[in-house]
PDB file of C-alpha atoms in Angstrom:
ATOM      1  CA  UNK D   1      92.038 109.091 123.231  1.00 80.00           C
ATOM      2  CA  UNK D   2      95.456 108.913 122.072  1.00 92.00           C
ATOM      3  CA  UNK D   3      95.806 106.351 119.310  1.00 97.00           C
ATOM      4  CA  UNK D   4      99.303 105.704 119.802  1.00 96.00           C
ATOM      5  CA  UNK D   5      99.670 105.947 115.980  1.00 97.00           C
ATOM      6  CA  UNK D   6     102.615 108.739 116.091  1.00 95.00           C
ATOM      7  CA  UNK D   7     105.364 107.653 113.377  1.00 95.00           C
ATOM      8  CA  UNK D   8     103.847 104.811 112.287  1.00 97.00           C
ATOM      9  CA  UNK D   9     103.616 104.985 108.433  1.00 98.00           C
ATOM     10  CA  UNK D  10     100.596 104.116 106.353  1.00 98.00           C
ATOM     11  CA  UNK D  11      99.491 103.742 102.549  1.00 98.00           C
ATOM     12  CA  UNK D  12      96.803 104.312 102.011  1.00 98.00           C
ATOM     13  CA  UNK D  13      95.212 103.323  98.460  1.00 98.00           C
ATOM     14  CA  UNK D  14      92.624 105.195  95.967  1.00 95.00           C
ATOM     15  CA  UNK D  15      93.202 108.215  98.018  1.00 96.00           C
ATOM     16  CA  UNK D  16      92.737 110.874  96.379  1.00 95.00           C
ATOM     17  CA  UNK D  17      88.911 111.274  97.324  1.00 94.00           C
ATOM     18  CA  UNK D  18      86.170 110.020  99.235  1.00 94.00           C
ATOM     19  CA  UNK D  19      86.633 107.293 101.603  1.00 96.00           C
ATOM     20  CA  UNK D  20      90.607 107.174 101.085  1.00 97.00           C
ATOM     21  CA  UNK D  21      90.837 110.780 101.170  1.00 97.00           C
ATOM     22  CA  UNK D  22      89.167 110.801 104.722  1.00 97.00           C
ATOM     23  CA  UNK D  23      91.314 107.876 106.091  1.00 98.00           C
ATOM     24  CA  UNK D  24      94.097 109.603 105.341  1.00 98.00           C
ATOM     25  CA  UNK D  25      92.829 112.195 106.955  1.00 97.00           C
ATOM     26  CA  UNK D  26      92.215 110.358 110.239  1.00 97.00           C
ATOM     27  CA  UNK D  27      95.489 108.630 109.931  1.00 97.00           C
ATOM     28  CA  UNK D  28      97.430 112.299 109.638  1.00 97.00           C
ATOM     29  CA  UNK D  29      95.458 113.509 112.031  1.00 96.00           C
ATOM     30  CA  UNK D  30      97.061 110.945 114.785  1.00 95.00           C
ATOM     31  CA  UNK D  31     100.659 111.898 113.335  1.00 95.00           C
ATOM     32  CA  UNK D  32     101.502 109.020 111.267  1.00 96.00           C
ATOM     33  CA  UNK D  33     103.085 109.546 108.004  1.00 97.00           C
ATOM     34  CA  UNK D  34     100.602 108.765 105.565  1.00 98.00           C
ATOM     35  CA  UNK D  35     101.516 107.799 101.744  1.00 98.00           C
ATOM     36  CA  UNK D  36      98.246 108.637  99.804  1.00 98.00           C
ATOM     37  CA  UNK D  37      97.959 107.326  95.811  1.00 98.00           C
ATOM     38  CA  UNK D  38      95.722 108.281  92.683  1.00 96.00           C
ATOM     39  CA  UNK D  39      96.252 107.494  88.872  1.00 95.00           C
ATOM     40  CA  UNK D  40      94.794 111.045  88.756  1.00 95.00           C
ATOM     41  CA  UNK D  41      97.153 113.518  89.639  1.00 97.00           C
ATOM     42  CA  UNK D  42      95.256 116.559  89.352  1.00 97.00           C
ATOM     43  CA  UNK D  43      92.705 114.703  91.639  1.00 96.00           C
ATOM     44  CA  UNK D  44      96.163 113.593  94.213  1.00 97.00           C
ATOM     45  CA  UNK D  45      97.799 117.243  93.910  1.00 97.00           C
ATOM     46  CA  UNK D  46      94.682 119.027  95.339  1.00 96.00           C
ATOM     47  CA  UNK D  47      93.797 116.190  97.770  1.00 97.00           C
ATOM     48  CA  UNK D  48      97.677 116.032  98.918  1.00 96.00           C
ATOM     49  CA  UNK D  49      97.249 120.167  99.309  1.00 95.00           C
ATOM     50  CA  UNK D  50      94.282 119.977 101.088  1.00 94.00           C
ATOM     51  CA  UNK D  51      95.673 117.697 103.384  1.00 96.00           C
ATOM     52  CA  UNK D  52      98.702 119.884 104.042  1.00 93.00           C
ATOM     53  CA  UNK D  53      96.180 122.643 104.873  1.00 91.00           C
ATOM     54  CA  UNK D  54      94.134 121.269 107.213  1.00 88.00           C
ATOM     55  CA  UNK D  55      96.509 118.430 108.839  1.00 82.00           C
ATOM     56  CA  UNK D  56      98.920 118.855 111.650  1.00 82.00           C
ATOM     57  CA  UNK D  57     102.065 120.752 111.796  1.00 75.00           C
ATOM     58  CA  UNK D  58     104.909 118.274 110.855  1.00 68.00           C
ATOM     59  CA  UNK D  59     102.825 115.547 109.630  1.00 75.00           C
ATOM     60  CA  UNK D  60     104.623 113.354 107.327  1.00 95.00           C
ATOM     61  CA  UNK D  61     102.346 113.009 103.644  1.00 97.00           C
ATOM     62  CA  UNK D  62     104.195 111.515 100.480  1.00 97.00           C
ATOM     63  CA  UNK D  63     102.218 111.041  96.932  1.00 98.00           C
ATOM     64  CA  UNK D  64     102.684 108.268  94.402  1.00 98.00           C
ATOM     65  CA  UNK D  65     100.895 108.528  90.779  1.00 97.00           C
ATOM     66  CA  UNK D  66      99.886 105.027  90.566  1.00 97.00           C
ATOM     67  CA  UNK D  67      97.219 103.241  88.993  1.00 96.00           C
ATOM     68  CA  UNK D  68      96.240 100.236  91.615  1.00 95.00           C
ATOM     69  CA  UNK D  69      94.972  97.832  88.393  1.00 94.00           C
ATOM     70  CA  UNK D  70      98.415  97.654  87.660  1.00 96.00           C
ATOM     71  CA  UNK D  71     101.131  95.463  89.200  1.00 97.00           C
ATOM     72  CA  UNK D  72     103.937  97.071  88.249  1.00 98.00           C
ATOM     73  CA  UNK D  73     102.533 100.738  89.968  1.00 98.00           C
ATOM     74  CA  UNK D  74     101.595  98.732  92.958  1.00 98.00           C
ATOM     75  CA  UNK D  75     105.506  97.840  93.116  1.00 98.00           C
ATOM     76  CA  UNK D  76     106.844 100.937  92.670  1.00 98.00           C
ATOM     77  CA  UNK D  77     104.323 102.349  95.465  1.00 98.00           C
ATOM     78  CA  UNK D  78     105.366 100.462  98.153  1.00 98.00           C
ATOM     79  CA  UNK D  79     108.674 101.155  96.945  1.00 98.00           C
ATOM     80  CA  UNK D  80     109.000 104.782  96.686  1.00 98.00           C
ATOM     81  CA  UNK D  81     106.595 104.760 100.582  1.00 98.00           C
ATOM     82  CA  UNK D  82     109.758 102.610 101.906  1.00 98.00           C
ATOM     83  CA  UNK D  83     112.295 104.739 100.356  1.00 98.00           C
ATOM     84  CA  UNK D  84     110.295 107.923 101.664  1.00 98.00           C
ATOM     85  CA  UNK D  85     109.846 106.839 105.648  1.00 98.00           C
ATOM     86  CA  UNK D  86     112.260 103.646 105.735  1.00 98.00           C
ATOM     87  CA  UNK D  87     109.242 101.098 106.882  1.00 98.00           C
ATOM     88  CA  UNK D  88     105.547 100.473 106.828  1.00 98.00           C
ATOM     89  CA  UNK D  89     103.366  99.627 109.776  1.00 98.00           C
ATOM     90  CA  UNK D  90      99.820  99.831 108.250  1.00 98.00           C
ATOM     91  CA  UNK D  91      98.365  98.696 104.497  1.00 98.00           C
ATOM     92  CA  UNK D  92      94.900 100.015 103.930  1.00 98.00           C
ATOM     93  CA  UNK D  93      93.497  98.978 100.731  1.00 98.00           C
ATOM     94  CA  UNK D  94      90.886 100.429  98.799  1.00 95.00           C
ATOM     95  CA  UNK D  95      89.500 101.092  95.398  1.00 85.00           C
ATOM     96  CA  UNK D  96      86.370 102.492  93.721  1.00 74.00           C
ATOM     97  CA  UNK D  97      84.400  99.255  93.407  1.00 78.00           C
ATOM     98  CA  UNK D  98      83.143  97.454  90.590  1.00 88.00           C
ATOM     99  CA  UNK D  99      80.641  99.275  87.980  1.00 85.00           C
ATOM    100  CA  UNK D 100      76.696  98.216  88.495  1.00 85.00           C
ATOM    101  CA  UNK D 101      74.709  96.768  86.774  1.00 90.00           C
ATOM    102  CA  UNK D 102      72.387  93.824  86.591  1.00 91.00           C
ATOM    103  CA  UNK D 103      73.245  90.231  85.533  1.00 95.00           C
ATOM    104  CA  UNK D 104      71.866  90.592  81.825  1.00 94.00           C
ATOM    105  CA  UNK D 105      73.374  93.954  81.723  1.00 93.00           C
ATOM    106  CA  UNK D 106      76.982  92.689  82.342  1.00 96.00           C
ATOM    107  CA  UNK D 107      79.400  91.252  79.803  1.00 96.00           C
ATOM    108  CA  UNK D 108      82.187  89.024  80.122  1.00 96.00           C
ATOM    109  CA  UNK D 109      84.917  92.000  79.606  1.00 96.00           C
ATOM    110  CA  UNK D 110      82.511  93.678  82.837  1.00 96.00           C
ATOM    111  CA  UNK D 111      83.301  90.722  84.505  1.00 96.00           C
ATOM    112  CA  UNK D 112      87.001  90.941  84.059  1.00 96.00           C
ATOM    113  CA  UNK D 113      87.170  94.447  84.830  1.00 95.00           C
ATOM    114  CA  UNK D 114      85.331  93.911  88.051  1.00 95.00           C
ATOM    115  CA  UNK D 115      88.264  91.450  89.595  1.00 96.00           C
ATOM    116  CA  UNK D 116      91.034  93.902  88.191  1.00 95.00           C
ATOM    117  CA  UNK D 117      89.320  96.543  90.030  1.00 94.00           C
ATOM    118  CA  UNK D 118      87.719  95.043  93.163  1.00 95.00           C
ATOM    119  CA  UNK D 119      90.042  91.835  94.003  1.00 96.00           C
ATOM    120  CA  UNK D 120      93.406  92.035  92.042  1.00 97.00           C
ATOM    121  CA  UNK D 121      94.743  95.242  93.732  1.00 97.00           C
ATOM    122  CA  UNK D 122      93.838  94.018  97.132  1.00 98.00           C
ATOM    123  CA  UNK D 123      96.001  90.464  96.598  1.00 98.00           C
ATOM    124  CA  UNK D 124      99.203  92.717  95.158  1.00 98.00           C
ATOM    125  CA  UNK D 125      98.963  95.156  97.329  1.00 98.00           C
ATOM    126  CA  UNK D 126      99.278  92.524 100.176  1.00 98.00           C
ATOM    127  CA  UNK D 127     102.020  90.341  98.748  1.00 98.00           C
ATOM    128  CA  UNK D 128     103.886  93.189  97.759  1.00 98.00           C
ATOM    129  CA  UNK D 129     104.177  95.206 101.181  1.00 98.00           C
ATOM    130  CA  UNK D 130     103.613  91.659 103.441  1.00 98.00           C
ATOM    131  CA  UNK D 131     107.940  91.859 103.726  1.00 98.00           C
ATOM    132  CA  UNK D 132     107.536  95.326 105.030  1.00 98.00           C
ATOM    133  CA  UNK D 133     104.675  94.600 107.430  1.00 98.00           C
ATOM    134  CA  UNK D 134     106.302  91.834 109.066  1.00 98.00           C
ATOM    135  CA  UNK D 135     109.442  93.729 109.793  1.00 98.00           C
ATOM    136  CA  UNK D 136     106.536  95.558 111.882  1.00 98.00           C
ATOM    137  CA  UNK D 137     106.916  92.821 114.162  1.00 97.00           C
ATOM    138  CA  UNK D 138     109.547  94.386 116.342  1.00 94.00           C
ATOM    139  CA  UNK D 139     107.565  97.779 116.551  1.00 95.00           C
ATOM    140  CA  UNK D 140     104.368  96.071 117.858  1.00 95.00           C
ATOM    141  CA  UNK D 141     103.204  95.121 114.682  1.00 97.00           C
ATOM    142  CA  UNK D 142     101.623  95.197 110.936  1.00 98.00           C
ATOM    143  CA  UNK D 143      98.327  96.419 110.228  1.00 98.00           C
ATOM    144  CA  UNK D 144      95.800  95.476 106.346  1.00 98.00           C
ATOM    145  CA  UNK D 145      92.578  97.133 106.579  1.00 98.00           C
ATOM    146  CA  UNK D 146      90.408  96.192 103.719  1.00 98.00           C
ATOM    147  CA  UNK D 147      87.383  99.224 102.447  1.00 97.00           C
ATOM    148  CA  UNK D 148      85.071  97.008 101.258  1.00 96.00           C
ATOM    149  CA  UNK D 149      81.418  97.574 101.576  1.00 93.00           C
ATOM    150  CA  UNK D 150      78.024  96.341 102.834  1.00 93.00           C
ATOM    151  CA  UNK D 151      77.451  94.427 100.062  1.00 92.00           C
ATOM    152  CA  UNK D 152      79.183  91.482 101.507  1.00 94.00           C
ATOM    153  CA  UNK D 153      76.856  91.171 104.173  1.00 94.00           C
ATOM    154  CA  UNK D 154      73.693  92.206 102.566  1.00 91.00           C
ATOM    155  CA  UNK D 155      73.350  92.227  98.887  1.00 91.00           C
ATOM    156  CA  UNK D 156      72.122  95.637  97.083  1.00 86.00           C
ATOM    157  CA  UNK D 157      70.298  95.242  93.866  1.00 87.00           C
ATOM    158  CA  UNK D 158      71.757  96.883  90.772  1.00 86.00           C
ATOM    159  CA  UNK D 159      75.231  95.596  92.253  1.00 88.00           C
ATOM    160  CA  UNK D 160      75.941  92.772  91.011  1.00 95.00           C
ATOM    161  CA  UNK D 161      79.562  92.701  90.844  1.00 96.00           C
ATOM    162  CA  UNK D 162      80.475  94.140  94.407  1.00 94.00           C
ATOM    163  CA  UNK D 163      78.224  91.687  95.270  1.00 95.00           C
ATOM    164  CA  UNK D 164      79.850  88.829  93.650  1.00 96.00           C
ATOM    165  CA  UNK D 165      83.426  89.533  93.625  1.00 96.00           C
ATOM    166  CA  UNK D 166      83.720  91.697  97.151  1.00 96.00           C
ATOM    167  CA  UNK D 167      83.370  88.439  99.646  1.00 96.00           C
ATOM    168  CA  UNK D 168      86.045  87.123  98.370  1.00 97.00           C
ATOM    169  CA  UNK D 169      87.840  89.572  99.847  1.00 97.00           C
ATOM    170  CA  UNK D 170      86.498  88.728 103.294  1.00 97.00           C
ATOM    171  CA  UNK D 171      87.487  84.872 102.799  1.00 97.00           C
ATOM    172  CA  UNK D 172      91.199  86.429 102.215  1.00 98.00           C
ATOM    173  CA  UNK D 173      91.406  88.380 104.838  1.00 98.00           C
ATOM    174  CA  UNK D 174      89.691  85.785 107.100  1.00 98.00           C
ATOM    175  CA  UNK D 175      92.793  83.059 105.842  1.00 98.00           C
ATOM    176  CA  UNK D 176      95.452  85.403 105.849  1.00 98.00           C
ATOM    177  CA  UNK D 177      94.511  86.905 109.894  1.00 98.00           C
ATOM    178  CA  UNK D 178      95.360  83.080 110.593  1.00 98.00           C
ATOM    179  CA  UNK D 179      97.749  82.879 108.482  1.00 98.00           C
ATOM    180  CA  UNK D 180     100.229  86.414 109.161  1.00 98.00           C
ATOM    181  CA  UNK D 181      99.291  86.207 113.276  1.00 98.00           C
ATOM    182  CA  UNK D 182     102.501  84.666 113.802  1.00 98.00           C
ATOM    183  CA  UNK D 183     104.443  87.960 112.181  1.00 98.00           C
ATOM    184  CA  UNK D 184     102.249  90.061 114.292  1.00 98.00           C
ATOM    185  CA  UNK D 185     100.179  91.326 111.170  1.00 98.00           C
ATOM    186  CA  UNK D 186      96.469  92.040 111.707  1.00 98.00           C
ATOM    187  CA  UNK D 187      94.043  91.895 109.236  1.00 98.00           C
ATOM    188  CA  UNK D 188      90.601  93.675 109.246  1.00 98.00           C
ATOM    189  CA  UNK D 189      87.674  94.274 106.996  1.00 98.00           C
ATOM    190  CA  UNK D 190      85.378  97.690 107.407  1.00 98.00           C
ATOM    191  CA  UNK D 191      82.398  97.639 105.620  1.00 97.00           C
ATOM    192  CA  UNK D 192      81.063 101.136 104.515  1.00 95.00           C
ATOM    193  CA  UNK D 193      77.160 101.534 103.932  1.00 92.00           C
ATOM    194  CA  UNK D 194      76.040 104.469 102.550  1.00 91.00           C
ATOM    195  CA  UNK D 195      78.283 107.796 102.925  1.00 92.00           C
ATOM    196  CA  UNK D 196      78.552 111.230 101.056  1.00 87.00           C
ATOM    197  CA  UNK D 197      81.013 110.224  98.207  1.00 84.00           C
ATOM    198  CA  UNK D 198      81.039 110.588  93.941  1.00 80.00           C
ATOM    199  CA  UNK D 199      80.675 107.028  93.725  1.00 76.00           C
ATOM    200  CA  UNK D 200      77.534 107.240  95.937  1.00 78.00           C
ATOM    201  CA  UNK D 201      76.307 109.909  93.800  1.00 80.00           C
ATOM    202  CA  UNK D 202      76.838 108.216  90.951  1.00 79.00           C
ATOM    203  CA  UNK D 203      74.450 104.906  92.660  1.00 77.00           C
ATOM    204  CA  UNK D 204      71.917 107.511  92.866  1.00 82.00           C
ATOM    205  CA  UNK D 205      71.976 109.235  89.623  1.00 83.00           C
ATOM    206  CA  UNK D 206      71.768 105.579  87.759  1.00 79.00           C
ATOM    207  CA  UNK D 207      69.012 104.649  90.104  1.00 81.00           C
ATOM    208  CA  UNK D 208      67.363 107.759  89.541  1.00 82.00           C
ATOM    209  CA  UNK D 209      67.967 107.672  85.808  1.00 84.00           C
ATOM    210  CA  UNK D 210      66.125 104.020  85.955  1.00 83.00           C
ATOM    211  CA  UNK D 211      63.311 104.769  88.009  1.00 84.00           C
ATOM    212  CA  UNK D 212      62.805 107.332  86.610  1.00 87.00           C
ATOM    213  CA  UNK D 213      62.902 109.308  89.580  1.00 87.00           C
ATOM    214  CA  UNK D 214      64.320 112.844  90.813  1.00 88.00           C
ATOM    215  CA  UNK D 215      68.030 112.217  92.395  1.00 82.00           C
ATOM    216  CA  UNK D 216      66.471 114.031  95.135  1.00 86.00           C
ATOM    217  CA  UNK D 217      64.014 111.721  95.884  1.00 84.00           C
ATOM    218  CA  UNK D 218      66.117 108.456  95.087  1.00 84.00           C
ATOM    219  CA  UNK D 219      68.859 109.937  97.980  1.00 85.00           C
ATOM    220  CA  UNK D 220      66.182 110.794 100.543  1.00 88.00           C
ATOM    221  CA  UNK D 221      64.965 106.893  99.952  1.00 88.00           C
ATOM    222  CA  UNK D 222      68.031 105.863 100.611  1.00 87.00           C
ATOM    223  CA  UNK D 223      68.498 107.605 103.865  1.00 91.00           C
ATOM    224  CA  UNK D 224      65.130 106.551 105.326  1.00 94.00           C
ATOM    225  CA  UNK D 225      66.233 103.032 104.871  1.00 92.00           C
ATOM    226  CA  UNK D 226      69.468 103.400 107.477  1.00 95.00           C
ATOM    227  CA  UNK D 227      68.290 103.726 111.116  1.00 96.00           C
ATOM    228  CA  UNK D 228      69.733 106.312 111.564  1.00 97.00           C
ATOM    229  CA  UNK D 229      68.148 108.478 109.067  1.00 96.00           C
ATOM    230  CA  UNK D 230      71.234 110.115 107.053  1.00 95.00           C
ATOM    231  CA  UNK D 231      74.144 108.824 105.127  1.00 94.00           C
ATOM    232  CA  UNK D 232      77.333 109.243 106.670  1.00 96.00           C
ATOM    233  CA  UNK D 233      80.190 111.366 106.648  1.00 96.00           C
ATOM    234  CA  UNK D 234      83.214 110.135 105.122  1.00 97.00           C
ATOM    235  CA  UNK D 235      85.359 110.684 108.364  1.00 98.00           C
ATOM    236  CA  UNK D 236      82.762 108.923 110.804  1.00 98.00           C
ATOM    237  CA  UNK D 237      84.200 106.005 108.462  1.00 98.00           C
ATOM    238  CA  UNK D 238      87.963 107.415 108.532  1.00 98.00           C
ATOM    239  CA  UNK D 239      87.720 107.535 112.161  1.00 98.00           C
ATOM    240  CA  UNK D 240      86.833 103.340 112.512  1.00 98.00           C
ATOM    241  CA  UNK D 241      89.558 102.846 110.639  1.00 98.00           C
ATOM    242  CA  UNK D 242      92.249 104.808 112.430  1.00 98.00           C
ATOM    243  CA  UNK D 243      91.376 103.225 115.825  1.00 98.00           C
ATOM    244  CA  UNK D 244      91.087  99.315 113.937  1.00 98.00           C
ATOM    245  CA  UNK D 245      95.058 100.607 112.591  1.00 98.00           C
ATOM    246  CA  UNK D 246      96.204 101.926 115.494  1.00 98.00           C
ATOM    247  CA  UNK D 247      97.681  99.583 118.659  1.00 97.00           C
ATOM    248  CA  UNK D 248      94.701 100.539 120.682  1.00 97.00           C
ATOM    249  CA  UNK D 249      92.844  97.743 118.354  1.00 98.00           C
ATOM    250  CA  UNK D 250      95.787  95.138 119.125  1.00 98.00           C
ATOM    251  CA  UNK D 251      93.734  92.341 119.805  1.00 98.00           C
ATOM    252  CA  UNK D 252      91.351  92.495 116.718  1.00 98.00           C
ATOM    253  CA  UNK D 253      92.148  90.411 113.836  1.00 98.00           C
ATOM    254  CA  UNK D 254      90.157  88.369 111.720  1.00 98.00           C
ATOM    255  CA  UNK D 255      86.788  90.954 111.718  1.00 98.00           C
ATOM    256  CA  UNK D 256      84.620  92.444 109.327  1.00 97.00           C
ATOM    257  CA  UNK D 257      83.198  95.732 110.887  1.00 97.00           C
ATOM    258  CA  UNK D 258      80.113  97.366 109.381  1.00 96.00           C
ATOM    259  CA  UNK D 259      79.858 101.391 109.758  1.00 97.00           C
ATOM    260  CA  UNK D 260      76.772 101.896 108.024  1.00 96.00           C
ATOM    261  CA  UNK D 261      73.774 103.495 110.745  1.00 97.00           C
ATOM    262  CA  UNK D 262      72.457 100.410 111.419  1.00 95.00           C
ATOM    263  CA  UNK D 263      71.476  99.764 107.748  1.00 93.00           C
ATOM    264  CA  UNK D 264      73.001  95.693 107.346  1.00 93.00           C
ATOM    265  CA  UNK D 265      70.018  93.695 109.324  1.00 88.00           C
ATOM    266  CA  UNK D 266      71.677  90.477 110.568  1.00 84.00           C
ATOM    267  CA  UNK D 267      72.463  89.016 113.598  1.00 77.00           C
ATOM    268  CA  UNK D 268      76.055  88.799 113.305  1.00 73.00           C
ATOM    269  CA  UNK D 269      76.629  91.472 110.868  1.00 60.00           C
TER     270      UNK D 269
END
């Protein structure tokens, strides 16, 4: 299926790795040009040469050293993406997530550093490339996809703060797919469960380190919770969000899509 996503250009945030890494690579994959962003850059020089490797011929990748906490590097990312490839068509925003941790475990300063992390960076971002996006108008379009996680639909224990602070993402996305419809800007949520990433690892090894438990045994747990029976791989995520970017997804707006194997039981979820 051809996604229709040639030329279009997309940022893509916290991209170095993981999650952001692999839409990036989805997103280069269907020939758009694809700014990817890290405030690591050993960690955004061997993701942007990997990349290069394995993407296609011609593919159009620019890197920014920014740190997505800060306002001032969000500016000067969507500024240096515009001066690169002259427009933007699709925002996907994304960060590590808060750190766990249980209620009595978290301080105030926790607390703090959970909204710079998990909600500030998505509410720049936005304002700062929404001029950009609705010049999309006249190409068919804007695009915000928000990473968020499962966690906004089912509560995990042990993480508190994406639990807290990630659904008010949702309600901003939710207001703003009303709100932007009339520039032709759609706005999406996808909602990764469990997947093969550091920061998963990381879930495990604290888990494991609590339980007392071998990180073995703690991931295997995990897996035989999803219906499916695994954790996923990063691009069975990537490739969700590609199609939700691309026109082929033109009429949906407004949505929060789980790709998790079945693990969020609810109705609606």
């Amino acid at each position: 299926m051809d996604l229709q996503l040639d030329g279009k250009v997309a940022i893509v945030a916290a991209s170095s790795r993981g999650l952001g890494l692999a839409c990036a690579r989805a997103l280069l994959g269907e020939r758009a040009n694809v700014v990817i962003c890290s405030r690591r850059p050993d960690q955004l020089a061997r993701a942007a040469q990997e990349l290069r490797r394995t993407g296609p011929e011609g593919a159009g990748l620019h890197t920014v050293n920014v740190d997505v906490t800060r306002a001032e590097d969000i500016t000067r990312l969507v500024s240096a993406s515009i001066a690169r490839f002259g427009k933007l068509d699709i925002l996907i925003t994304n960060a590590g997530g808060p750190a766990p941790g249980s209620f009595a475990d978290l301080t105030e300063a926790d607390w703090q550093s959970g909204f710079d992390s998990t909600l500030w960076p998505v509410i720049r971002l936005i304002r700062t490339s929404l001029p950009a996006l609705q010049e999309a108008k006249e190409r068919g379009g804007g695009c915000i996809l928000n990473i968020v996680s499962t966690t906004v639909k089912q509560p995990v224990d042990g993480l508190l703060l994406s639990n807290a602070i990630r659904p008010a993402v949702i309600g901003l996305a939710r207001s703003l797919s009303r709100e932007f419809a009339k520039d032709g800007i759609r706005v999406n949520n996808v909602c990764p469960g469990s997947f093969d990433t550091d920061r998963m690892r990381n879930v495990y090894t604290r888990r494991a380190t609590t339980l007392h438990k071998p990180l073995e045994d703690v991931a295997k747990e995990d897996a035989e919770r999803i219906p499916l029976g695994r954790i996923g791989n990063p691009m069975e995520l990537a490739n969700v969000v590609a199609f939700l970017a691309s026109p082929c997804a033109s009429y949906v707006t407004g949505q929060t899509i789980s790709v998790d194997g079945g693990l969020v039981n609810t109705m609606f979820g």
